[in-house]
XYZ file of C-alpha atoms in Angstrom:
575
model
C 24.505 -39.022 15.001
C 22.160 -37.325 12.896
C 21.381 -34.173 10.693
C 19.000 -32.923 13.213
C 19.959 -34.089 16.805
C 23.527 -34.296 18.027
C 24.344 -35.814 21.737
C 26.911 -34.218 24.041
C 29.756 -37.246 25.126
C 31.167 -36.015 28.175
C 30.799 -39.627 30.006
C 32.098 -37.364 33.483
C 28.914 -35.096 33.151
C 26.407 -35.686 35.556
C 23.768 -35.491 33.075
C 23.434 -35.942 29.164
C 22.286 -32.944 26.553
C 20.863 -33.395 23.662
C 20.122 -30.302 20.872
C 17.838 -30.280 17.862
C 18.154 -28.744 15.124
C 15.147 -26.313 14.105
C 14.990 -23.653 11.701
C 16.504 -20.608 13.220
C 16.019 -22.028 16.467
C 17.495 -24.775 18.740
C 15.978 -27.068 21.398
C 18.575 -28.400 24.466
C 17.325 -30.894 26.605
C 19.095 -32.451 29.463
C 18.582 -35.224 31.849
C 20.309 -36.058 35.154
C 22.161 -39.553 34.677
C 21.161 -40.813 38.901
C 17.990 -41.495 39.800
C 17.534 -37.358 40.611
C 19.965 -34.817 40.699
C 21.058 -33.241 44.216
C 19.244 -30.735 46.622
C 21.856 -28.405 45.543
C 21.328 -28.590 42.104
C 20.064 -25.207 41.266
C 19.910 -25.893 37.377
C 21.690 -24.739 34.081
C 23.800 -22.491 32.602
C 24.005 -22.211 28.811
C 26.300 -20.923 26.781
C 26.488 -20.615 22.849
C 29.429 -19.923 20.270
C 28.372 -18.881 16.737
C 30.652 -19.975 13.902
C 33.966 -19.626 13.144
C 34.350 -17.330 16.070
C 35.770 -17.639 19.618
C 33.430 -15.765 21.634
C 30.697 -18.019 24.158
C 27.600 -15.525 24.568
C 25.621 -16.635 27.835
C 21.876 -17.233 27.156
C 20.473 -14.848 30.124
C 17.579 -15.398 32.254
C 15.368 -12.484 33.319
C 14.703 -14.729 36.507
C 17.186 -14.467 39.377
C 16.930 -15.686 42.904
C 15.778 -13.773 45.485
C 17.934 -11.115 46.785
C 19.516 -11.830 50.584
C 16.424 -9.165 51.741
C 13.655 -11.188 49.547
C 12.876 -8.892 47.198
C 13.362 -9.543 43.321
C 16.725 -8.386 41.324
C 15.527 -6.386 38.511
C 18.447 -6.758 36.146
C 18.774 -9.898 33.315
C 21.386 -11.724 33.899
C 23.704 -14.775 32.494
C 22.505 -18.274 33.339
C 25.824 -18.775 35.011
C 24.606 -16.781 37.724
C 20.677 -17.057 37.024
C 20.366 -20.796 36.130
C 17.836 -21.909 33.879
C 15.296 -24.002 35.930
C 14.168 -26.524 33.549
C 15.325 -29.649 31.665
C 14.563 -28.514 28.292
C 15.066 -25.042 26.467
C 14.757 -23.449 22.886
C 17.117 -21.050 22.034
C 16.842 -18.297 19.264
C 20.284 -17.462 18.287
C 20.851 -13.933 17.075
C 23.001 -14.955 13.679
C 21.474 -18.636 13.307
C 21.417 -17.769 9.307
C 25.447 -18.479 9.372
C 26.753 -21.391 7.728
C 28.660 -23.553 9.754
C 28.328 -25.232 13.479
C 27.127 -23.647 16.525
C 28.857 -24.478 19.555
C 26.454 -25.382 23.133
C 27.358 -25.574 26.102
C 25.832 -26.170 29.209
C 27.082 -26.403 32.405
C 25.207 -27.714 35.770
C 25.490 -25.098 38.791
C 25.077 -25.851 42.264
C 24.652 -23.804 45.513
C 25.744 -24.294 48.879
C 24.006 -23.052 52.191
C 25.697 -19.721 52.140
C 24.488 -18.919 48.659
C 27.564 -19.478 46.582
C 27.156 -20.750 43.241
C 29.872 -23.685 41.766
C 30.119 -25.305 38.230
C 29.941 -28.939 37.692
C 31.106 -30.607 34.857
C 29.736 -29.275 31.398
C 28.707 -30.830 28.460
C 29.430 -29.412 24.576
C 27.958 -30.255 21.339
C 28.222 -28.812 17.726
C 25.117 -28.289 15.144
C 24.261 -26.557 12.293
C 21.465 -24.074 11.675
C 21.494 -22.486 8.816
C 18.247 -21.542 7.766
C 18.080 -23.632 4.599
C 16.325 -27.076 6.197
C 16.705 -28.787 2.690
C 18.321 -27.647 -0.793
C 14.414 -28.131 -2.226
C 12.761 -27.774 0.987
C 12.778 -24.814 3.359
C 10.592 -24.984 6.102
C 10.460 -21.004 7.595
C 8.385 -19.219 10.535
C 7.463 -15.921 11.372
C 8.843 -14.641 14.890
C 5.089 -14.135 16.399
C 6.115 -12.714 19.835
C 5.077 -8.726 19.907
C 3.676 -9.765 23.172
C 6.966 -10.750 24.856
C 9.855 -9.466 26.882
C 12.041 -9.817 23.953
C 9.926 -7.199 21.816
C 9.979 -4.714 24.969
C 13.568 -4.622 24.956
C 14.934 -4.317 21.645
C 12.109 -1.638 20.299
C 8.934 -0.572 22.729
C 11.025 1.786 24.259
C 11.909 3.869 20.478
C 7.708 3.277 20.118
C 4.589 1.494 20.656
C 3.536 -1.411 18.613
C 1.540 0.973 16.458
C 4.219 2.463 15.300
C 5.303 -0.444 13.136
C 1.928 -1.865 12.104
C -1.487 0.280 11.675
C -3.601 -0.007 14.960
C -6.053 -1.984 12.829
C -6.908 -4.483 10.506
C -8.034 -1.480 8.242
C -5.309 1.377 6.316
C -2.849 -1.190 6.012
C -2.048 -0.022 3.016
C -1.635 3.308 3.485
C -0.123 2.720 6.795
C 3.598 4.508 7.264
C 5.664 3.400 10.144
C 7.033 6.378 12.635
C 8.862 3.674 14.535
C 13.133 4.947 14.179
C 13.787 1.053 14.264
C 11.066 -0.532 11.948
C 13.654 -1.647 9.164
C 15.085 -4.149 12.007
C 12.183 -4.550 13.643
C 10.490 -5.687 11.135
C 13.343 -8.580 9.867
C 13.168 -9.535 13.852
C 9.171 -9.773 13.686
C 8.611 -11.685 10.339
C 11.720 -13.557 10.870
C 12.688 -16.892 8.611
C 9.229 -16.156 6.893
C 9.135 -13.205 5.955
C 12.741 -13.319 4.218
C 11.690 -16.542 2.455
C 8.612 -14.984 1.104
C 10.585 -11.522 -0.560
C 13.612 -13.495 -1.094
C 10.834 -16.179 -3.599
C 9.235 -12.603 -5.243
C 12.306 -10.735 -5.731
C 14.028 -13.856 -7.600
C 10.936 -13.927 -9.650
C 11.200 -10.183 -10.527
C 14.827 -10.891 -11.235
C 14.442 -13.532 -13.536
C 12.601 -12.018 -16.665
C 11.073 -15.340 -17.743
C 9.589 -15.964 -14.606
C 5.407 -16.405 -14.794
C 4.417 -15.572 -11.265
C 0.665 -17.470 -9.515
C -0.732 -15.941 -6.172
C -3.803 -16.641 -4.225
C -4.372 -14.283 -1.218
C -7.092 -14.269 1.250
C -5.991 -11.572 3.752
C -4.129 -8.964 1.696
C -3.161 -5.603 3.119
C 0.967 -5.576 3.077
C 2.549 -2.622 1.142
C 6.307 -4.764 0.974
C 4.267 -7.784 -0.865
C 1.984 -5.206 -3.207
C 4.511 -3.379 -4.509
C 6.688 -6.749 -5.326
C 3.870 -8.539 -7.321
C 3.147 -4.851 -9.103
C 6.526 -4.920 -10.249
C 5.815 -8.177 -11.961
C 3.486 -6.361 -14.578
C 1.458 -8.876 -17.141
C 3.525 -11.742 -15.836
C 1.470 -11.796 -12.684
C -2.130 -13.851 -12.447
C -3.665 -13.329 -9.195
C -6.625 -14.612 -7.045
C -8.195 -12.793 -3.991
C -10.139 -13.563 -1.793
C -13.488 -11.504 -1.163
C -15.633 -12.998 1.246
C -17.061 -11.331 4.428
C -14.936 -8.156 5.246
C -12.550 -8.580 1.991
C -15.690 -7.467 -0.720
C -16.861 -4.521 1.205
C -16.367 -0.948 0.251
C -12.960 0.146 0.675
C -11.533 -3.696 1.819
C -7.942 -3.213 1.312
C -8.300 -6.700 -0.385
C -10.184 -5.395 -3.396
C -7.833 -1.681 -3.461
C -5.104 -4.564 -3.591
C -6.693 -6.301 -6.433
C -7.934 -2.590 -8.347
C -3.822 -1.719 -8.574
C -3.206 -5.203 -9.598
C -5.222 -5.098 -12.647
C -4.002 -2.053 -13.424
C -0.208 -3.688 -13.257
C -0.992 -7.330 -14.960
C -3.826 -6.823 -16.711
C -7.457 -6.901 -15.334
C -7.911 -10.226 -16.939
C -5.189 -11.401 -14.909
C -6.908 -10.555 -11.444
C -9.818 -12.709 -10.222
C -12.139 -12.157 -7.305
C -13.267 -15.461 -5.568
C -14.637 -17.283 -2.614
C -15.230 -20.914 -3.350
C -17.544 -22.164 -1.321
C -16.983 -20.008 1.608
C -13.401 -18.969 1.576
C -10.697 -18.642 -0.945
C -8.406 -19.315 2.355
C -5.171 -20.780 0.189
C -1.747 -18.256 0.480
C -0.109 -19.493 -2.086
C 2.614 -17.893 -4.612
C 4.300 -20.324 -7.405
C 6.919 -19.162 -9.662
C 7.763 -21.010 -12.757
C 10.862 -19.563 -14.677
C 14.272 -20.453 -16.813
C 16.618 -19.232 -13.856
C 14.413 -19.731 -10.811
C 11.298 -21.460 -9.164
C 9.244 -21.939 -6.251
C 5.985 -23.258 -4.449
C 5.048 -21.656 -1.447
C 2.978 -23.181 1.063
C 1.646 -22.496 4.589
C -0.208 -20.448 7.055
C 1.226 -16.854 6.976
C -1.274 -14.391 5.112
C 0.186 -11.790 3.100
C -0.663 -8.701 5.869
C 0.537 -6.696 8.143
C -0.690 -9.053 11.195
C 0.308 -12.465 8.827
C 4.312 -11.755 9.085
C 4.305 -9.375 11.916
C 2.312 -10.067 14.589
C 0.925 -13.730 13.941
C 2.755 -17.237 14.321
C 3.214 -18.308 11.465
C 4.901 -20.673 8.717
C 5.919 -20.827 4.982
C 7.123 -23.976 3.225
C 9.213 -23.120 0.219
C 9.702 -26.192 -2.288
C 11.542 -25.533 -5.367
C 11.142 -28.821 -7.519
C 9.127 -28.982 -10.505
C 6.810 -30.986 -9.478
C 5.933 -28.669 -6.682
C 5.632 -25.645 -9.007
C 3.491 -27.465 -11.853
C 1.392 -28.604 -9.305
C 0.895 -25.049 -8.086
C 0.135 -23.764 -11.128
C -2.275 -26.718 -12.474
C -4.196 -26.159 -9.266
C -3.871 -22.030 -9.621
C -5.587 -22.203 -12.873
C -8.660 -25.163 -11.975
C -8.867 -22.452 -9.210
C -9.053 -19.468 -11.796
C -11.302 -20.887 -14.459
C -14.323 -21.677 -11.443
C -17.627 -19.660 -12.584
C -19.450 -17.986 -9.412
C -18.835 -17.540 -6.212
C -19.783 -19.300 -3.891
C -19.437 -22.893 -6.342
C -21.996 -25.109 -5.950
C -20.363 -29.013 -5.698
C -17.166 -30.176 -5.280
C -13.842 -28.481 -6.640
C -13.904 -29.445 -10.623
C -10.234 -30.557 -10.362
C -11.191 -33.343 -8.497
C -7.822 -35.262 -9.519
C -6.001 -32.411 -7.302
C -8.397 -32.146 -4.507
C -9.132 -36.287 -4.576
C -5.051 -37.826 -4.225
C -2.051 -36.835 -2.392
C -0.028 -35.515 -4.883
C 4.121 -36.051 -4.054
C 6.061 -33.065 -4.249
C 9.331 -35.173 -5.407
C 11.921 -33.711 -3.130
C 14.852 -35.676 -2.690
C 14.912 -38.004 0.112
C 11.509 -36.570 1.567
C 8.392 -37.374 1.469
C 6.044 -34.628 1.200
C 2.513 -34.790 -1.034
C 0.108 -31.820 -1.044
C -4.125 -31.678 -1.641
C -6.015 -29.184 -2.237
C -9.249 -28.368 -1.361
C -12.493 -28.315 -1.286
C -12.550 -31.932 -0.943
C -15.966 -33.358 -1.906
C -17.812 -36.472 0.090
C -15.734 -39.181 -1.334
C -12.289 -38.092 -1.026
C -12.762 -35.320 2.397
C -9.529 -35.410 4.443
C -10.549 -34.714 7.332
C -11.475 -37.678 8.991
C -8.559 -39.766 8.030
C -6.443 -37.012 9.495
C -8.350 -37.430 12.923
C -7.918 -40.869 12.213
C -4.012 -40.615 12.357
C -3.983 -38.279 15.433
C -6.070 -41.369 17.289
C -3.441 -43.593 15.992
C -0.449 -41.457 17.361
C 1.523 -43.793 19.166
C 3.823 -41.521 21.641
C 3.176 -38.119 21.060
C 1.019 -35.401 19.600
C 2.269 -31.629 19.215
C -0.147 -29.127 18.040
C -0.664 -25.214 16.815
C -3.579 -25.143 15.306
C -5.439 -21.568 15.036
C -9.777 -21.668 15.992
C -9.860 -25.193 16.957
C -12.559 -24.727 19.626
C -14.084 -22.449 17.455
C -14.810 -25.260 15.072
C -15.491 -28.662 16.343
C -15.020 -31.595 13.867
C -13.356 -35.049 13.770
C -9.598 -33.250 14.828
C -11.096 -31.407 17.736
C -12.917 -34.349 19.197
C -9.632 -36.219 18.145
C -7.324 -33.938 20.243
C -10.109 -33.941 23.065
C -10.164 -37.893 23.279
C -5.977 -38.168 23.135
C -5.330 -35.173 25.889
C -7.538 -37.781 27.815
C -5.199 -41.290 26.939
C -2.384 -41.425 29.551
C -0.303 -43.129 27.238
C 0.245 -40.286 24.619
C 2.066 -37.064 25.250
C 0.066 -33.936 24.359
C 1.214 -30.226 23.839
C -1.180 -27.802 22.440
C -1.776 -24.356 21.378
C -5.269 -23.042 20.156
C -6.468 -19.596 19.093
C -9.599 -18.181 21.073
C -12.326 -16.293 19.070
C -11.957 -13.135 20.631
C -7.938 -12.529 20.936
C -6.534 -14.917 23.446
C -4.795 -18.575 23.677
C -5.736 -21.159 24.789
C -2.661 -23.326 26.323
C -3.954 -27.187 26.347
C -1.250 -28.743 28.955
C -0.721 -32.986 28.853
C -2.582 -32.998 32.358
C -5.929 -31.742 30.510
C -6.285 -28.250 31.969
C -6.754 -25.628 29.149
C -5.654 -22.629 30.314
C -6.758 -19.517 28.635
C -4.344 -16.545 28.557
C -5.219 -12.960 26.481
C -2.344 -10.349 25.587
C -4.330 -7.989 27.206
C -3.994 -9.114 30.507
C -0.056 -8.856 30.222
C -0.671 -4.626 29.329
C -0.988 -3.732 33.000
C 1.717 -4.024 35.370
C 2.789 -7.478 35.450
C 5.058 -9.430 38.664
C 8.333 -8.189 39.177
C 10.502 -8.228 37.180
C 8.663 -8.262 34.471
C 7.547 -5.264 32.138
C 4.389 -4.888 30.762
C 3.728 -5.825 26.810
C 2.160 -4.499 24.413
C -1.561 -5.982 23.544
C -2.264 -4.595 20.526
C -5.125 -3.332 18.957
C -8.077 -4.944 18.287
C -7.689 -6.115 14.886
C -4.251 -7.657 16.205
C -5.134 -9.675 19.155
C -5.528 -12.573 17.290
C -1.383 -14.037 17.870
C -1.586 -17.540 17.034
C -2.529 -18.631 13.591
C -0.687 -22.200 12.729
C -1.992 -24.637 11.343
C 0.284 -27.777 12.060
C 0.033 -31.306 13.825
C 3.221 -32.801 14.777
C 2.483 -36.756 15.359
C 5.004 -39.468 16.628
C 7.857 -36.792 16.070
C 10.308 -38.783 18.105
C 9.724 -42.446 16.240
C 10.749 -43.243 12.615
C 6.953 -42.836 11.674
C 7.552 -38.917 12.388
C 5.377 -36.700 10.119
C 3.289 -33.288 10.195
C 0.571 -31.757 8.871
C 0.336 -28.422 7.675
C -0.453 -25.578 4.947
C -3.712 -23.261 5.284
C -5.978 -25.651 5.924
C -7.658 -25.099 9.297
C -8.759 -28.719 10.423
C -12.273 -27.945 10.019
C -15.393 -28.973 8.069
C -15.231 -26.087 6.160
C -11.391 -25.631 4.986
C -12.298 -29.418 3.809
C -15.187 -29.255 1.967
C -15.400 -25.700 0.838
C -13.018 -23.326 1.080
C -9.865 -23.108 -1.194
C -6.961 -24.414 0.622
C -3.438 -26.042 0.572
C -2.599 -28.853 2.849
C 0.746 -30.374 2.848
C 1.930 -33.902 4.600
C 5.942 -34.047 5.235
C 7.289 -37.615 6.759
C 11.043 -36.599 7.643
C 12.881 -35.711 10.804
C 14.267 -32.872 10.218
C 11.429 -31.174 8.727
C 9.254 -32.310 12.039
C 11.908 -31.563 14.415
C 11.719 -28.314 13.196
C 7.764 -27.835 13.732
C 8.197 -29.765 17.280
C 10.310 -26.958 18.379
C 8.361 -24.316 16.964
C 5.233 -26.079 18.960
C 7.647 -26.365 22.052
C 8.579 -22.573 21.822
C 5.184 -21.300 21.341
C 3.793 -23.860 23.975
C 6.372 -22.719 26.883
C 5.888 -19.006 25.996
C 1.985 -18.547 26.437
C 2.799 -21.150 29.313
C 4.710 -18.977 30.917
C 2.196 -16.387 30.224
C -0.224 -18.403 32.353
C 2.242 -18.665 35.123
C 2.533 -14.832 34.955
C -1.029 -14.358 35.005
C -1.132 -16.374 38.145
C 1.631 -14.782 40.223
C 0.029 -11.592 39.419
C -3.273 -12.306 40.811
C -1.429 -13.602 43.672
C 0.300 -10.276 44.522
C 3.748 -12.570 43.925
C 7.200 -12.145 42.348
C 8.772 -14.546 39.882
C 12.191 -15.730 41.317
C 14.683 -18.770 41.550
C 14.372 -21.456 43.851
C 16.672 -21.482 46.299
C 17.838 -24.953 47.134
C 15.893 -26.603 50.442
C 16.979 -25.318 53.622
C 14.525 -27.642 55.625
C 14.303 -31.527 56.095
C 11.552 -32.190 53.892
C 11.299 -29.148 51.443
C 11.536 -29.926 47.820
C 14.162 -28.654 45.366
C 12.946 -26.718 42.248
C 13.618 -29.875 39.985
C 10.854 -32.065 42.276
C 8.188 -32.011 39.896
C 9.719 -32.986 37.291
C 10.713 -36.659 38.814
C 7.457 -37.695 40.613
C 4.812 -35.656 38.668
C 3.925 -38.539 35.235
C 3.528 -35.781 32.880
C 6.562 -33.680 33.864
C 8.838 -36.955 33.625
C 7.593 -37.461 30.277
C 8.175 -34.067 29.376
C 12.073 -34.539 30.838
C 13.072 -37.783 29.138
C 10.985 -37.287 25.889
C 12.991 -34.511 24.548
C 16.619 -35.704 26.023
C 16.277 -39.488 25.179
């Protein structure tokens, strides 16, 4: 038993479950114990109990089978009724915040040939979820799914998307929501990250002694400007103003104007390095509180509400000095764009150990110069992967590079598993699946009408397309070798040799366990996307399968014991 998998026991199941633990999320697999389950296994139904309470909620499933006349049932219903029709599944539960053990339990159904469901025998396991993945160490992710079923439901129908974030990359921070829900809707949107980013700033504000660092590239989010003006003199900033950020009326350098009106205009810096100043970084340093914050999310409107994203929060002092050393080698550069490696070189040149207990986690900063670059020996690493390679990593076929050509040539090796999510240039996904096709799938082409019973999503406008924007490599998550690679950093050339930028390397289970599943979840949902796409152009509705009613037709589960990559995918994540 572990901290961050737990095994159901029921020896008289036919099949075994296994749930890990993520970070306001859960991932059950389950595997048939024969050699394949029965043609009348129609698949699962799942069940969940929060703590300390009585109450099992049903996960529902907006697929159902068909209705007895063929046409689709429009209503959402329990899994009990509308199975779940796959081995593996990560579950969002509503309170996953509470302390204490969540209860699972799943439950195989079967159908006979008059279409009556039974139960089988169920299995049950207990895990924690709290939000907090480590007392020093909090790894936290921004929701990311405007374009989803979920969103539709709880607020399109009070108002559009653009009535809780402006219609553009531009007015952000001027922009006033209309939207009757956006206090909620916004907690559900920006999710673990978004409270570990105000929960970091308002501890700072509370704590008088508190010095407060920040570098922001994108920079547009009233709730974040108004913190870090509270902060007064105590407050040094860096912002980014390259491309779009320097020109007249960039919300970036309005951001920056009523910050050096707040701390001091010696106190706010304008910078680029060599291309980007790409870091999002805040470190607080106080006598009653501190923190380093790491990660991908961007302090804007899109960063926390729109975007996948991820913060890592590490409170030791090493963490925090090593902020703030780096902050200030950052501050005291002369020019823009620098000409030769990153004067700290000491920073930029060693992975530098963050000291949580029982963890291992080092950061770099960049830009790297020729001698000590970091992007090679991370392709290096993917190459060496030994089982598996999970990936959400935003323009990677934008910009080429050792990791790109790295992911190319492992999708290709049999022997490694490979899920992967890239960002498109011009607001789409692209869905890498093990077998090597890359699907590409664009939130606008969900806007129209899509299969029954499915309603349409919002796309967003333009400045908001862009809905992926990790940067994180999960390698060997399911060996004792387990680590991941994250921060702003985007895999490239240039976030390795120019730009400003924080890259962190965590070897621990529970930490990469929690990125697998976020990889998993994003992975499945654009996925599905592609599947929607494609019953859509084929004029076809999204249903159940019904179990075979022919000598020779397959059950729904087929695939998933004779295709190589699908039985992978089934005993991988339930082993």
């Amino acid at each position: 038993m572990s901290d961050y998998a737990v095994y159901g026991s029921n020896a008289s199941a036919p099949f075994t479950l296994k749930v890990h633990r993520g970070d306001g999320m859960a991932l059950l697999a389950m595997n048939w114990k024969a050699a394949t389950p029965p043609d009348d296994f129609v698949g699962f139904g799942i069940e969940y109990r929060e703590p300390n309470t009585q109450k099992f909620w049903p996960v529902k499933n907006r697929i159902a089978f068909p209705t007895p006349d063929g046409k689709v049932n429009p209503r959402r219903l329990s899994s009990l009724s509308s199975p779940i029709q796959m081995f593996r599944w990560v579950h969002f539960p509503m309170n996953a915040d509470l302390p204490g053990d969540f209860t699972y339990r799943v439950t195989p159904l079967f159908m006979d040939q008059a279409g009556v469901l039974a139960q089988g025998e169920r299995q049950e396991v207990e895990i924690a979820l709290a939000r907090q993945t480590y007392p020093d160490l909090n790894v936290a992710f921004t929701r990311g799914f405007v374009s989803s079923q979920a969103f539709v439901d709880r607020y399109e129908a009070h108002g559009p998307l653009e009535s809780l974030v402006p219609p553009d990359t531009v007015d952000g921070l001027a922009f006033v929501p209309t939207h009757p829900d956006a206090d909620a809707a916004y907690k559900w949107m920006g999710f673990e990250a978004r409270a570990a980013l105000f929960d970091v700033l308002d501890r700072a504000i509370a704590d008088p002694s508190a010095q407060v660092r920040v570098i922001a590239y994108d920079f547009n989010l009233p709730e974040l400007l108004e913190r870090l003006v509270r902060l007064g003199p105590r407050l040094k900033i860096i912002v980014d103003d390259s491309k779009d950020h320097k020109k007249p009326g960039a919300e970036e350098s309005e951001a920056a104007g009523r910050l050096a009106q707040s701390a001091g205009a010696d106190h706010v810096k304008r910078q680029h390095m060599g291309k980007l100043q790409h870091n999002k970084l805040i470190a607080v340093r106080g006598d009653a509180f501190r923190a380093a914050v790491f990660g991908s999310t961007n302090f804007s409107w899109r960063g926390l509400y729109v975007q996948n994203n991820n913060a890592l929060v590490v409170t030791t002092k090493a963490a925090v000095d090593l902020c703030f050393e780096a902050f200030e080698a950052y501050f005291a550069v002369k020019g823009s764009p620098i000409v030769g490696t990153f004067p700290a070189s000491d920073l930029a040149g060693k992975w530098h150990d963050l000291e949580v207990a029982g963890v291992d986690a080092q950061v770099t900063f960049s830009p790297h110069g020729p001698d000590n670059a970091r992007l090679g020996g991370i392709a290096d690493d993917i190459l060496s992967a030994k089982s598996s390679i999970l990936y959400s990593l935003a323009f990677l076929y934008e910009t080429g590079g050792p990791v790109t050509e790295a992911i190319t040539t492992v999708t290709n090796d049999k022997t490694k598993f490979v899920y992967g999510i890239s960002d498109r240039k011009v607001g789409g996904i692209d869905v890498q699946e093990p077998d090597g096709n890359l699907n590409p799938v664009y939130p606008a082409e969900l806007s129209g009408k899509l299969p029954e019973p499915f309603k349409s999503e919002p796309a967003g406008a333009t400045g908001y397309q862009t809905r992926m924007h990790h940067k994180f490599v999960v390698l060997d998550f399911d060996t004792a070798d387990a680590r991941v690679y994250l921060g702003s950093y985007n895999f490239s050339d240039p976030a390795d040799t120019q730009n400003g930028e924080n890259l962190v390397l965590v070897r621990d289970h529970r930490v990469t366990t929690s990125y697998m599943i976020e990889a998993l979840g994003i992975f499945d949902h654009y996925l599905f996307r592609v599947r929607q796409k494609q019953a859509k152009s084929a004029k076809k509705p999204l249903t159940l399968k019904l179990p075979p009613h022919l000598s020779g037709e397959p059950p729904w589960w087929s695939r998933s014991y004779s295709e190589p990559i699908r039985i992978r995918d089934r005993l991988m994540f339930s082993k």
